[in-house]
Structure formats: C-alpha cells, structure tokens
Amino acid sequence: MQQIKTLSSPLAGLLFVTLLPLGFPLSATAATVPNGTISPIMDVNSGLCLGVSGFSNSAGAQLQIQNCNGSDYQKWQVSLDAGNWATIKNRGSGQCIDVTNKSAEPSTNLQQWQCNGDENQAWNISDQGNGQYAIISKYNGLAIDVYGARKANGSPVVQYTWTGADNQRWKFPSSSSSSGSTNTTNTPFGFATGTTGGAGGQVVTVSTPSQLENAIRGNQARIIRVNGIIDFRGNRTTTAACTYSENNCRYNGKQEKILDRLGYCDGRSTYNITYDTAGTEPMRVGSNKTIIGIGARSGIKGKGFYIRDGVSNIIIRNLSITDINDGIVWGGDAISIDNASRIWIDHNYIARIGRQMLVTGWGTAKQVTISNNYLDGTTDYGHYCNAKHYWTMLFLGENQTITVANNRIKNTSGRSPKVDGGMMHMVNNYFDGNYGGGLQGDATYIIMEGNYYTRGNNFSPISSVKSGTLFAPLSSTLGQSNSSCLSVLGRACVENYDENGQRNFALSGNVMNAVNANSSWRAGVRATQPVSTATLRSFNFGPQGNIN
C-alpha cells in the first residue's frame, strides 16, 4: 500500500472538491447521526453489517460486510467533535475506522486502528434521506464503499470516489443518542427480556413506610415512585447471638455476629444483642409492580424486599437499599426471591446488609436479570476482619435462569456469587477491591463473558466450580471459544480480564451444548450483548438522576 504524508489543507480542499459531485457538503455540517450513537452500520445495497474481519482485536484488521449477528464487532460508536466530524469506534475491539497507511488511492481496504484523533480517522456522516448516510473521509474525500457492490458475507470494505450508489450508502438502525455511560437503558434485557412491571397501571408516589408497604401489595399493575429515603429502623428487640467472625477476630473493635438460629451458635459462647426487627420482616411484593427511586438519592433503610409464592413481572430500580442490621447474620436480606419469575433488578445501590445482598431459593427464580447495580461490601464488620462483606449473592433457586450483568461488586470477601442450579449468564461485571472467594458453582451451567477482575488481596475470581459447568473465555482462549459462541450465541465471545493471574477460567463444551439444547436458555443468553472490558470503568453503576 502506498505510504503518503498527511495532506496539507489547500490540497485536501482541492481533492474534496474534485472527488465529490456538485452539491455534496464540503464540511461536516450537514445533518448526521446523534453524538454518542451506538449502532450497527448496515450497507443499503446488501443489507449486511459493517464488521471487523475475524472479530479481531488487532490493529490493522480489515473491515468487511458480514451477516448481521448482533456482535459487538458489528456495533460502532459515533463521537462528534465541535465541527461535526465523527470518529467511529468499534465496540468489540475499541479501535477506530482508519484510512489504511493514510492512502489517497481509491479501492484501498479500510482497517481498524488505535484511535488517535488524526484526520484519517475523521469522517463526515452526511444524511442522504430515507435513513441513509454517506460516510466520507475528512483526510482524502473518499467514501466508505463495499468493493464492487458485492453482497456476499465477507466482502471487503474500501474507500472510493463518491458516486451515490447504494453500496456507498449506510444505515444506522439504532441511531439514538447515548450520552455518558452506555449501560443505562429503560428496557429489561437478558433473561428478564419482556418484563414490564407496573407499566400501564396506577402511578403512586410514596415517602413513608406505610405508603410503600401498601403500594406494593396485590397483583394489580402499579408504578411506585419512592421519593427520598424511607427509614424502617427503630423497633428493636433483644435475642441470643454469638460471634461469627473468623477466629473471633475484631475489626475496629467490632465483630460479625450471628443470631442463634439453625444451630449456628452450637459450641460457641452466646450473649444477648439488640437489633432492628424490620430487617427480619421483609416487604412482600405483589405481581406487576415497578418500584423505582426518584432521582439518585431515594431508597430504603433497614428493610428489604421478599419476592415469593408465584408472583411475577416485577421491576426494582434506582434505589439505595442499605443498613439492614449490618454485621448481624440472619439480620435480613436486601432482595430475596423464592418461586417467582420475570424480575428485573437494575441500577440499585446495596450496602451494609446483615446477610445476603441478593438471594434466591429454594423455589425457582426464572427470567431474572440483575444489572447495573453497585454492590458495596464496605463494612465495619467483615467476616475476615478486613472491612469486606462476605454475604454477597447466593443463588439456590430450582431451575433458575439468571443474567448478572454490568454490576460493580466492591469490597466483598465471598459469594460473588455462589450458585447452585439452573443457568446463569454472568457478563460485564466489574470486580473492585475484593478478597477471598469469588464465583462458587455447583450443579449449575455458567457462561462468563467480559467480566473485569482487578487485583485483590488473596482474591480468586473463580473460587470453585463443578467440572463441566463453566464456559469462561480469556484472551488466550478466545480463538478456541469463538466457534462455540458463533454457533450457539450467534456472535463472537467476549473475553474476561483478570489481574489476579488465575487459571480457573474453564471452557467446558458441556455448557454450550446444554444452552443449545434449551431454547429458553439460548434466547436468554442471546438477549445480552457483552461489550469489551475496556469500557466497564466508565459505566454508571447504581442509582442515576436520569432514570424514571
């Protein structure tokens, strides 16, 4: 390929005028797709999607049109500068559409390259009407073009003189603005796809304990808007308990305790402790409910939710759920599911919980998605006396189907998560400052993709799993895992990233075989589109001001 220098401004201007037909804009001021758009880019001529050859992460990988499959390597993020010039970044690889070797030659294959802000990565996305766009290089004035107007999967994408033909026209089928983090959506995904909560029902705003408890009862559709912090604490009782911290250790003079139940204090010295009874009396949620916080600072203290006895179609969003007898095991769970279905738990902040932040069992928990939450294990009481909560996520539901996606799990020391039974898709979770055991799996099929594990003190992202139950690719195993993902999931795999150097990321073919044989499992896993781990730090975890 010919290597040339960057064109000077006068030459660039002459080239632009020469190559473009009369009336084509000479600058990127024409109507374009919204800034922040994340979308496939579809060739009008063939109906195929712009993608990266081989689903590659490598700089220099060539662009081509491909059968559309929803992969992140067929999704592109548009970022506009002050002059409306666009950089177009691939969501799978994190690299930008680039004029190869800064060539001015028509028919040169286009490539992806590390985003650098140069003019050979700047594009004019110009509205041509009917939802179609031209994509013209700022550097050389040539258009993104499917070579020879071909329609076959894998046909090369090149630069060429603008003619206005259909093989130079492109659609952005998801062209909506996405400001800030890309993980805020008002639509349930994963296994909870189709959950509507209280949509279409009565809308009520609550700000007291009694108002909230009354609003969530019954099975009629209702949207319950929580305004401010509703504090259930204050009614206290005294009962026997014992110390439960490892080796009776202390942290800041405090110890983790456990109520004297189910024999947990057998052989230990018991004594009386006082705690809030609200934590052990969770709120029962009826079917067809949306419980949502107003703004980023609304929520509940001292009491959790219980979703059980066959209820269905429930959304819990944008709440803080905190301070449920912190440091007292059996003092209460934040959200518990037992024989319930179609549940979306999204953008909540959960902290300082006596027992489990999230728990299922023994009845089923079907069609559940747990997404975009901030699970903060910071506590004065850690089980190992290290200010990190142990009781994080325990999933024991019979034949459960759970998506755990886009969550931040911080300062925990166990059960991240512990799973027994059913199918779990664990994707794009950000583990930060954790200790001890992470995933524990038994009699469960688990697919792990795009999870980011920062280095922790004595932290094992995968603590223990039953043989043949885990499919978790790393960058080193992505090549051998992609054939399974393409066949079963209809897209490439997204690798996990681990700073702890662990090697327990297995690739069991049993998992993909089981998913392929179960249509509901396959549909649930396909309904989540992982992104590269490079983007996770920018996600907006927990409650947000723009969710309503």
Coordinates of C-alpha atoms in Angstrom, one line a residue:
M1 CA 0.0 0.0 0.0
Q2 CA 1.4 3.4 -0.9
Q3 CA 2.6 5.4 2.1
I4 CA 1.8 9.1 1.8
K5 CA 2.1 12.1 4.1
T6 CA -0.9 13.9 5.6
L7 CA -2.4 16.2 3.0
S8 CA -2.0 19.9 3.6
S9 CA -5.2 21.9 4.0
P10 CA -5.1 23.5 0.4
L11 CA -4.6 20.1 -1.2
A12 CA -7.2 18.5 0.9
G13 CA -9.7 21.1 -0.1
L14 CA -9.0 20.7 -3.8
L15 CA -9.2 16.9 -3.5
F16 CA -12.5 17.1 -1.7
V17 CA -14.0 19.4 -4.4
T18 CA -12.6 17.3 -7.2
L19 CA -13.9 14.0 -5.9
L20 CA -17.4 14.9 -4.7
P21 CA -20.3 15.7 -7.0
L22 CA -21.8 19.1 -7.1
G23 CA -23.9 19.8 -4.1
F24 CA -22.1 17.4 -1.7
P25 CA -21.2 19.2 1.6
L26 CA -17.6 20.5 1.7
S27 CA -17.6 20.3 5.5
A28 CA -19.2 18.1 8.2
T29 CA -22.0 20.5 8.9
A30 CA -24.8 18.5 7.3
A31 CA -27.4 16.5 9.3
T32 CA -25.7 13.5 10.9
V33 CA -26.5 10.7 13.4
P34 CA -26.6 11.9 17.0
N35 CA -23.4 12.2 19.0
G36 CA -22.9 9.1 21.1
T37 CA -24.9 6.8 18.8
I38 CA -24.1 3.1 19.3
S39 CA -25.4 1.1 16.4
P40 CA -24.7 -1.5 13.7
I41 CA -23.8 0.2 10.3
M42 CA -25.8 -1.5 7.5
D43 CA -24.9 -1.5 3.8
V44 CA -28.0 -0.4 1.9
N45 CA -27.1 -2.5 -1.2
S46 CA -26.6 -5.8 0.5
G47 CA -28.4 -5.4 3.9
L48 CA -25.2 -6.8 5.6
C49 CA -23.5 -5.2 8.5
L50 CA -20.1 -3.4 8.7
G51 CA -17.8 -5.6 10.8
V52 CA -14.2 -6.5 11.6
S53 CA -12.6 -9.4 9.8
G54 CA -12.3 -12.4 12.1
F55 CA -13.8 -10.5 15.1
S56 CA -10.3 -9.3 15.6
N57 CA -8.9 -7.0 18.3
S58 CA -5.8 -6.4 16.3
A59 CA -4.8 -3.0 14.9
G60 CA -4.8 -3.4 11.1
A61 CA -7.6 -5.9 10.9
Q62 CA -9.6 -5.1 7.7
L63 CA -13.2 -4.1 7.5
Q64 CA -15.8 -6.1 5.6
I65 CA -19.6 -6.6 5.4
Q66 CA -20.9 -9.6 7.3
N67 CA -24.2 -11.3 8.0
C68 CA -25.7 -9.3 10.9
N69 CA -25.5 -11.2 14.2
G70 CA -25.6 -8.6 16.9
S71 CA -21.9 -8.9 17.8
D72 CA -20.1 -6.0 19.4
Y73 CA -17.7 -6.3 16.5
Q74 CA -20.6 -5.1 14.3
K75 CA -21.5 -2.2 16.6
W76 CA -20.0 1.2 16.2
Q77 CA -19.9 4.3 18.5
V78 CA -20.1 7.7 16.8
S79 CA -18.3 10.6 18.6
L80 CA -18.6 14.0 17.0
D81 CA -16.2 16.9 17.5
A82 CA -17.2 20.6 17.5
G83 CA -17.2 20.7 13.7
N84 CA -19.4 17.5 13.5
W85 CA -16.5 15.4 12.2
A86 CA -17.0 11.8 13.5
T87 CA -14.7 9.2 14.9
I88 CA -16.3 5.7 14.6
K89 CA -15.2 3.2 17.2
N90 CA -15.8 -0.5 17.1
R91 CA -17.5 -1.7 20.4
G92 CA -15.8 -5.1 20.3
S93 CA -12.2 -4.1 19.7
G94 CA -12.3 -0.5 20.9
Q95 CA -10.5 0.7 17.8
C96 CA -11.5 3.2 15.1
I97 CA -12.2 3.1 11.4
D98 CA -9.0 4.2 9.8
V99 CA -7.7 5.0 6.3
T100 CA -5.0 2.4 5.8
N101 CA -1.5 3.9 5.7
K102 CA -3.1 7.3 5.1
S103 CA -3.7 6.4 1.5
A104 CA -5.4 8.6 -1.1
E105 CA -5.9 5.7 -3.5
P106 CA -9.4 4.6 -4.4
S107 CA -10.1 0.9 -3.7
T108 CA -7.8 0.8 -0.7
N109 CA -9.1 -1.6 2.0
L110 CA -10.1 0.2 5.2
Q111 CA -9.0 -1.0 8.6
Q112 CA -9.4 -0.6 12.3
W113 CA -6.6 1.1 14.2
Q114 CA -6.0 2.5 17.7
C115 CA -8.0 5.7 18.0
N116 CA -5.6 8.6 17.7
G117 CA -7.6 11.7 16.6
D118 CA -5.8 12.0 13.2
E119 CA -7.7 13.2 10.1
N120 CA -7.5 9.7 8.6
Q121 CA -9.9 8.7 11.4
A122 CA -12.3 11.6 10.9
W123 CA -15.5 11.2 8.9
N124 CA -18.4 13.2 7.6
I125 CA -21.6 11.2 8.2
S126 CA -24.0 13.0 5.9
D127 CA -27.7 12.4 5.7
Q128 CA -28.8 11.3 2.2
G129 CA -32.5 11.0 3.1
N130 CA -34.6 7.8 3.7
G131 CA -32.5 7.0 6.8
Q132 CA -29.4 6.6 4.6
Y133 CA -26.0 8.2 5.1
A134 CA -22.8 8.8 3.2
I135 CA -19.6 8.3 5.2
I136 CA -16.8 10.5 3.7
S137 CA -13.2 10.8 4.8
K138 CA -12.0 14.2 6.1
Y139 CA -8.5 13.2 5.1
N140 CA -8.9 12.3 1.4
G141 CA -12.6 12.9 0.5
L142 CA -13.3 9.3 -0.4
A143 CA -16.4 7.4 0.6
I144 CA -16.7 4.2 2.6
D145 CA -17.7 1.7 -0.1
V146 CA -18.4 -2.1 -0.5
Y147 CA -16.0 -3.2 -3.1
G148 CA -17.6 -3.9 -6.5
A149 CA -21.1 -3.6 -4.9
R150 CA -20.8 -7.1 -3.7
K151 CA -23.4 -8.7 -1.5
A152 CA -21.6 -11.7 -0.1
N153 CA -20.7 -12.2 3.5
G154 CA -17.0 -11.2 4.0
S155 CA -16.9 -8.8 1.0
P156 CA -14.2 -6.1 1.6
V157 CA -15.0 -2.5 2.6
V158 CA -12.8 0.1 0.8
Q159 CA -12.6 3.8 0.1
Y160 CA -13.8 5.1 -3.3
T161 CA -14.9 8.2 -5.1
W162 CA -18.4 9.2 -4.1
T163 CA -21.0 8.1 -6.7
G164 CA -24.1 8.0 -4.6
A165 CA -24.6 4.3 -5.3
D166 CA -26.3 2.0 -2.8
N167 CA -23.0 0.3 -1.9
Q168 CA -21.8 3.7 -0.6
R169 CA -25.0 4.3 1.5
W170 CA -25.3 3.2 5.0
K171 CA -28.0 2.9 7.7
F172 CA -27.6 3.3 11.5
P173 CA -30.6 1.2 12.7
S174 CA -30.1 2.1 16.3
S175 CA -29.2 5.8 15.8
S176 CA -30.2 7.2 19.1
S177 CA -28.0 9.4 21.3
S178 CA -26.2 7.8 24.2
S179 CA -24.7 10.4 26.5
G180 CA -22.3 9.3 29.2
S181 CA -22.3 5.6 30.1
T182 CA -23.8 3.2 27.7
N183 CA -25.2 0.9 30.3
T184 CA -28.3 2.9 31.2
T185 CA -31.4 1.5 29.4
N186 CA -35.1 1.5 30.3
T187 CA -35.6 -1.9 28.7
P188 CA -35.0 -5.2 30.5
F189 CA -32.6 -7.5 28.7
G190 CA -31.1 -10.9 29.3
F191 CA -33.4 -13.5 30.9
A192 CA -35.7 -10.7 32.1
T193 CA -36.5 -9.6 28.5
G194 CA -40.2 -8.8 28.2
T195 CA -40.7 -7.9 31.8
T196 CA -42.9 -4.8 32.1
G197 CA -43.5 -4.4 35.8
G198 CA -46.3 -1.9 36.5
A199 CA -46.4 -0.4 33.0
G200 CA -49.9 0.9 32.2
G201 CA -51.0 0.8 35.8
Q202 CA -51.6 3.4 38.5
V203 CA -48.7 5.7 39.3
V204 CA -48.2 6.5 43.0
T205 CA -45.5 8.4 44.9
V206 CA -44.6 7.2 48.4
S207 CA -42.4 8.7 51.1
T208 CA -43.3 6.8 54.3
P209 CA -43.0 3.1 55.3
S210 CA -46.8 2.5 55.4
Q211 CA -47.3 4.1 52.0
L212 CA -44.6 1.9 50.4
E213 CA -45.9 -1.3 52.0
N214 CA -49.5 -0.7 51.0
A215 CA -48.5 0.2 47.4
I216 CA -46.6 -2.9 46.7
R217 CA -49.4 -5.3 47.8
G218 CA -51.7 -7.1 45.5
N219 CA -51.3 -8.1 41.9
Q220 CA -52.7 -5.1 40.0
A221 CA -50.3 -3.2 37.8
R222 CA -48.8 -0.2 39.6
I223 CA -45.7 2.0 39.3
I224 CA -44.5 3.0 42.8
R225 CA -42.1 6.0 42.8
V226 CA -40.0 6.2 46.0
N227 CA -39.3 9.8 47.0
G228 CA -36.4 10.3 49.4
I229 CA -35.1 7.8 51.9
I230 CA -37.8 5.7 53.7
D231 CA -36.3 4.5 57.0
F232 CA -37.9 1.5 58.7
R233 CA -35.5 1.3 61.6
G234 CA -36.4 2.0 65.2
N235 CA -38.3 -1.0 66.5
R236 CA -35.7 -3.0 68.3
T237 CA -35.6 -6.4 70.0
T238 CA -33.0 -8.4 72.1
T239 CA -32.1 -12.0 71.5
A240 CA -29.3 -14.5 71.8
A241 CA -26.4 -14.5 69.4
C242 CA -22.8 -15.5 69.1
T243 CA -19.6 -14.2 67.4
Y244 CA -19.2 -15.4 63.9
S245 CA -16.1 -13.6 62.6
E246 CA -13.3 -15.9 61.5
N247 CA -11.2 -16.9 64.6
N248 CA -13.3 -14.5 66.7
C249 CA -11.3 -11.6 65.2
R250 CA -12.1 -8.0 65.6
Y251 CA -12.1 -5.0 63.3
N252 CA -12.3 -1.5 64.8
G253 CA -13.5 -3.2 68.0
K254 CA -16.5 -4.8 66.2
Q255 CA -17.2 -8.4 65.4
E256 CA -19.5 -10.1 63.0
K257 CA -22.3 -11.8 64.9
I258 CA -25.0 -14.3 64.0
L259 CA -28.4 -14.8 65.6
D260 CA -28.8 -18.1 67.5
R261 CA -30.6 -20.0 64.7
L262 CA -30.4 -23.3 63.0
G263 CA -27.5 -24.5 65.3
Y264 CA -25.0 -21.9 64.1
C265 CA -24.2 -21.0 67.7
D266 CA -23.7 -24.6 68.8
G267 CA -20.4 -24.8 70.6
R268 CA -20.0 -21.0 70.7
S269 CA -20.5 -18.7 73.6
T270 CA -23.8 -16.9 73.3
Y271 CA -24.8 -13.5 74.6
N272 CA -27.7 -11.0 74.1
I273 CA -27.6 -8.5 71.3
T274 CA -30.2 -5.9 70.2
Y275 CA -31.1 -5.4 66.6
D276 CA -33.9 -3.8 64.4
T277 CA -36.8 -6.2 63.8
A278 CA -37.7 -4.6 60.4
G279 CA -34.7 -6.3 58.8
T280 CA -36.1 -9.8 59.6
E281 CA -39.5 -8.8 58.3
P282 CA -39.0 -8.1 54.6
M283 CA -41.7 -6.4 52.5
R284 CA -43.8 -8.8 50.3
V285 CA -44.0 -7.6 46.7
G286 CA -47.1 -8.4 44.5
S287 CA -47.0 -9.1 40.8
N288 CA -46.9 -6.4 38.1
K289 CA -45.0 -3.8 40.1
T290 CA -42.4 -1.3 39.3
I291 CA -40.7 0.1 42.3
I292 CA -38.4 3.0 41.3
G293 CA -36.5 5.7 43.1
I294 CA -36.9 9.3 42.1
G295 CA -33.5 10.8 41.3
A296 CA -30.2 9.3 42.5
R297 CA -30.9 9.7 46.3
S298 CA -34.0 7.8 47.1
G299 CA -34.3 4.4 48.7
I300 CA -34.9 2.3 51.8
K301 CA -33.1 1.8 55.1
G302 CA -33.5 -1.1 57.5
K303 CA -35.7 -3.4 55.4
G304 CA -35.6 -5.5 52.2
F305 CA -37.9 -6.9 49.6
Y306 CA -39.3 -10.5 49.5
I307 CA -40.5 -11.7 46.1
R308 CA -42.1 -15.1 46.5
D309 CA -45.1 -17.5 46.2
G310 CA -45.5 -17.4 42.4
V311 CA -45.5 -13.6 41.9
S312 CA -44.2 -12.4 38.5
N313 CA -43.4 -9.3 36.4
I314 CA -41.6 -7.1 38.9
I315 CA -39.0 -4.3 38.4
I316 CA -36.9 -2.8 41.3
R317 CA -34.8 0.1 40.0
N318 CA -32.8 3.1 41.0
L319 CA -33.0 2.6 44.8
S320 CA -30.5 2.5 47.6
I321 CA -31.2 -0.5 49.9
T322 CA -29.0 -0.1 52.9
D323 CA -28.4 -0.6 56.7
I324 CA -30.2 -3.8 57.4
N325 CA -28.6 -4.9 60.6
D326 CA -25.1 -4.6 59.3
G327 CA -22.8 -7.1 60.9
I328 CA -25.6 -9.4 62.1
V329 CA -26.0 -12.6 60.1
W330 CA -29.7 -13.6 59.8
G331 CA -30.4 -9.9 60.4
G332 CA -32.0 -9.5 57.0
D333 CA -31.5 -9.7 53.2
A334 CA -31.8 -6.8 50.7
I335 CA -33.7 -8.7 48.0
S336 CA -34.9 -12.3 48.3
I337 CA -36.6 -14.3 45.5
D338 CA -38.4 -17.6 46.2
N339 CA -40.6 -19.1 43.5
A340 CA -41.0 -16.1 41.3
S341 CA -40.4 -15.1 37.7
R342 CA -39.8 -12.2 35.3
I343 CA -37.8 -9.9 37.6
W344 CA -35.5 -7.0 36.7
I345 CA -33.3 -5.6 39.5
D346 CA -31.5 -2.7 38.0
H347 CA -29.3 0.4 39.0
N348 CA -29.6 -0.1 42.7
Y349 CA -27.0 0.6 45.5
I350 CA -26.9 -2.1 48.1
A351 CA -24.7 -1.8 51.2
R352 CA -24.4 -2.6 54.9
I353 CA -26.6 -5.7 54.8
G354 CA -26.7 -8.2 57.7
R355 CA -26.9 -11.3 55.4
Q356 CA -27.3 -11.6 51.7
M357 CA -27.5 -8.6 49.3
L358 CA -29.3 -10.8 46.8
V359 CA -30.6 -14.3 47.4
T360 CA -32.7 -16.9 45.6
G361 CA -34.2 -20.3 46.7
W362 CA -35.5 -22.7 47.4
G363 CA -38.2 -22.2 44.8
T364 CA -37.3 -21.2 41.3
A365 CA -36.1 -17.7 40.2
K366 CA -36.8 -17.7 36.5
Q367 CA -36.3 -15.0 33.9
V368 CA -34.3 -12.8 36.3
T369 CA -31.8 -10.0 35.3
I370 CA -29.6 -8.3 37.9
S371 CA -28.0 -5.4 36.1
N372 CA -26.1 -2.1 36.7
N373 CA -26.2 -2.4 40.5
Y374 CA -23.5 -1.2 42.8
L375 CA -23.0 -4.0 45.5
D376 CA -20.8 -2.3 48.1
G377 CA -19.4 -4.6 50.6
T378 CA -17.6 -1.9 52.7
T379 CA -18.5 -2.6 56.4
D380 CA -17.1 -2.2 59.9
Y381 CA -17.7 -5.9 60.4
G382 CA -16.1 -8.2 57.7
H383 CA -16.2 -11.9 58.3
Y384 CA -12.4 -12.0 57.9
C385 CA -12.0 -8.7 59.9
N386 CA -10.9 -6.8 56.7
A387 CA -13.9 -4.4 56.3
K388 CA -15.3 -6.5 53.4
H389 CA -18.7 -8.2 53.5
Y390 CA -18.9 -11.9 52.9
W391 CA -22.6 -12.5 52.2
T392 CA -22.9 -11.0 48.7
M393 CA -25.0 -13.1 46.2
L394 CA -26.5 -16.6 46.9
F395 CA -28.5 -18.2 44.1
L396 CA -30.0 -21.5 45.1
G397 CA -33.3 -21.4 43.2
E398 CA -34.5 -24.6 41.5
N399 CA -34.2 -24.5 37.7
Q400 CA -33.3 -20.8 37.9
T401 CA -32.3 -18.6 34.9
I402 CA -30.4 -15.5 35.9
T403 CA -28.5 -12.8 34.0
V404 CA -25.9 -11.0 36.2
A405 CA -24.7 -8.1 34.0
N406 CA -23.0 -4.7 34.3
N407 CA -22.7 -4.7 38.1
R408 CA -19.9 -3.3 40.2
I409 CA -19.0 -5.7 43.1
K410 CA -16.7 -3.9 45.5
N411 CA -15.0 -4.8 48.8
T412 CA -16.6 -8.3 49.2
S413 CA -14.9 -11.4 50.6
G414 CA -17.1 -14.3 49.3
R415 CA -20.2 -15.5 47.4
S416 CA -19.6 -13.3 44.3
P417 CA -21.7 -15.2 43.6
K418 CA -22.4 -18.6 45.0
V419 CA -24.7 -20.6 42.6
D420 CA -26.4 -24.0 42.7
G421 CA -28.8 -25.0 40.0
G422 CA -30.1 -23.8 36.6
M423 CA -28.4 -21.4 34.2
M424 CA -26.5 -18.2 34.9
H425 CA -25.1 -15.7 32.3
M426 CA -22.5 -13.5 34.1
V427 CA -21.4 -10.7 31.9
N428 CA -19.5 -7.3 32.1
N429 CA -19.3 -7.2 35.9
Y430 CA -16.6 -5.1 37.4
F431 CA -15.0 -6.6 40.5
D432 CA -13.1 -4.0 42.5
G433 CA -11.1 -4.5 45.7
N434 CA -12.3 -8.0 46.6
Y435 CA -10.8 -10.6 48.8
G436 CA -11.0 -14.4 49.1
G437 CA -13.5 -16.4 47.0
G438 CA -15.4 -15.1 44.0
L439 CA -17.6 -17.5 42.0
Q440 CA -18.7 -20.7 43.6
G441 CA -20.7 -23.0 41.4
D442 CA -22.3 -26.4 41.8
A443 CA -24.8 -28.2 39.6
T444 CA -25.1 -25.0 37.5
Y445 CA -24.3 -24.1 33.9
I446 CA -22.5 -20.8 33.8
I447 CA -21.3 -18.6 30.9
M448 CA -18.9 -15.8 32.0
E449 CA -18.0 -13.1 29.5
G450 CA -16.5 -9.7 29.6
N451 CA -16.0 -9.6 33.4
Y452 CA -13.2 -7.4 34.8
Y453 CA -11.4 -8.6 37.9
T454 CA -9.0 -6.0 39.5
R455 CA -6.2 -7.3 41.6
G456 CA -7.3 -8.2 45.1
N457 CA -5.6 -9.3 48.2
N458 CA -5.7 -13.1 48.1
F459 CA -8.6 -12.9 45.7
S460 CA -9.7 -15.8 43.4
P461 CA -12.3 -14.7 40.8
I462 CA -13.3 -18.4 40.5
S463 CA -13.2 -20.0 43.9
S464 CA -14.7 -23.4 43.0
V465 CA -16.9 -24.8 40.3
K466 CA -18.1 -28.2 39.4
S467 CA -16.2 -29.8 36.5
G468 CA -18.0 -29.4 33.2
T469 CA -20.2 -26.4 34.2
L470 CA -18.2 -23.3 33.3
F471 CA -17.6 -21.6 30.0
A472 CA -15.3 -18.5 30.6
P473 CA -13.0 -17.4 27.8
L474 CA -9.9 -15.3 28.3
S475 CA -7.9 -13.5 25.6
S476 CA -5.6 -16.5 25.4
T477 CA -8.5 -18.9 24.7
L478 CA -10.7 -16.7 22.6
G479 CA -9.7 -18.4 19.4
Q480 CA -10.9 -21.8 20.5
S481 CA -14.0 -20.5 22.2
N482 CA -15.3 -18.3 19.3
S483 CA -16.6 -21.2 17.2
S484 CA -18.9 -22.2 20.0
C485 CA -20.1 -18.7 20.6
L486 CA -20.8 -18.1 16.9
S487 CA -22.6 -21.4 16.6
V488 CA -24.7 -21.1 19.8
L489 CA -24.9 -17.4 20.6
G490 CA -24.8 -16.0 17.0
R491 CA -21.8 -13.8 17.8
A492 CA -18.2 -13.8 18.9
C493 CA -17.3 -14.4 22.6
V494 CA -16.1 -11.6 24.8
E495 CA -13.1 -12.5 26.9
N496 CA -12.8 -12.0 30.7
Y497 CA -9.9 -9.9 32.1
D498 CA -8.3 -11.0 35.3
E499 CA -5.4 -9.1 37.0
N500 CA -5.0 -11.9 39.6
G501 CA -3.4 -14.4 37.2
Q502 CA -5.9 -17.1 38.0
R503 CA -6.2 -20.0 35.6
N504 CA -9.6 -21.5 36.6
F505 CA -11.4 -20.0 33.6
A506 CA -12.6 -23.3 32.0
L507 CA -14.1 -23.7 28.6
S508 CA -16.5 -26.6 29.0
G509 CA -18.3 -27.7 25.9
N510 CA -21.0 -29.2 28.1
V511 CA -22.2 -25.7 28.9
M512 CA -22.7 -24.6 25.2
N513 CA -24.3 -28.0 24.4
A514 CA -26.8 -27.5 27.3
V515 CA -27.6 -24.0 26.2
N516 CA -28.0 -25.0 22.6
A517 CA -30.4 -27.8 23.6
N518 CA -32.6 -25.5 25.7
S519 CA -34.4 -22.8 23.6
S520 CA -35.3 -20.6 26.6
W521 CA -31.7 -20.6 27.8
R522 CA -30.4 -19.9 24.4
A523 CA -32.8 -17.0 23.9
G524 CA -32.0 -15.5 27.4
V525 CA -28.2 -15.6 26.8
R526 CA -28.6 -14.2 23.3
A527 CA -30.6 -11.3 24.7
T528 CA -27.5 -9.8 26.4
Q529 CA -24.8 -8.2 24.2
P530 CA -21.5 -8.0 26.0
V531 CA -19.0 -5.2 25.4
S532 CA -15.3 -5.1 25.8
T533 CA -13.9 -5.0 29.3
A534 CA -12.1 -1.8 28.4
T535 CA -15.4 0.1 28.7
L536 CA -16.5 -1.1 32.1
R537 CA -14.8 1.5 34.2
S538 CA -16.9 4.2 32.5
F539 CA -20.3 2.5 33.4
N540 CA -22.8 4.3 35.6
F541 CA -23.4 1.8 38.4
G542 CA -26.2 2.3 40.9
P543 CA -28.9 4.9 41.1
Q544 CA -28.9 7.7 38.5
G545 CA -30.6 11.0 38.2
N546 CA -31.9 10.4 34.7
I547 CA -33.8 7.1 35.3
N548 CA -37.5 7.5 35.6

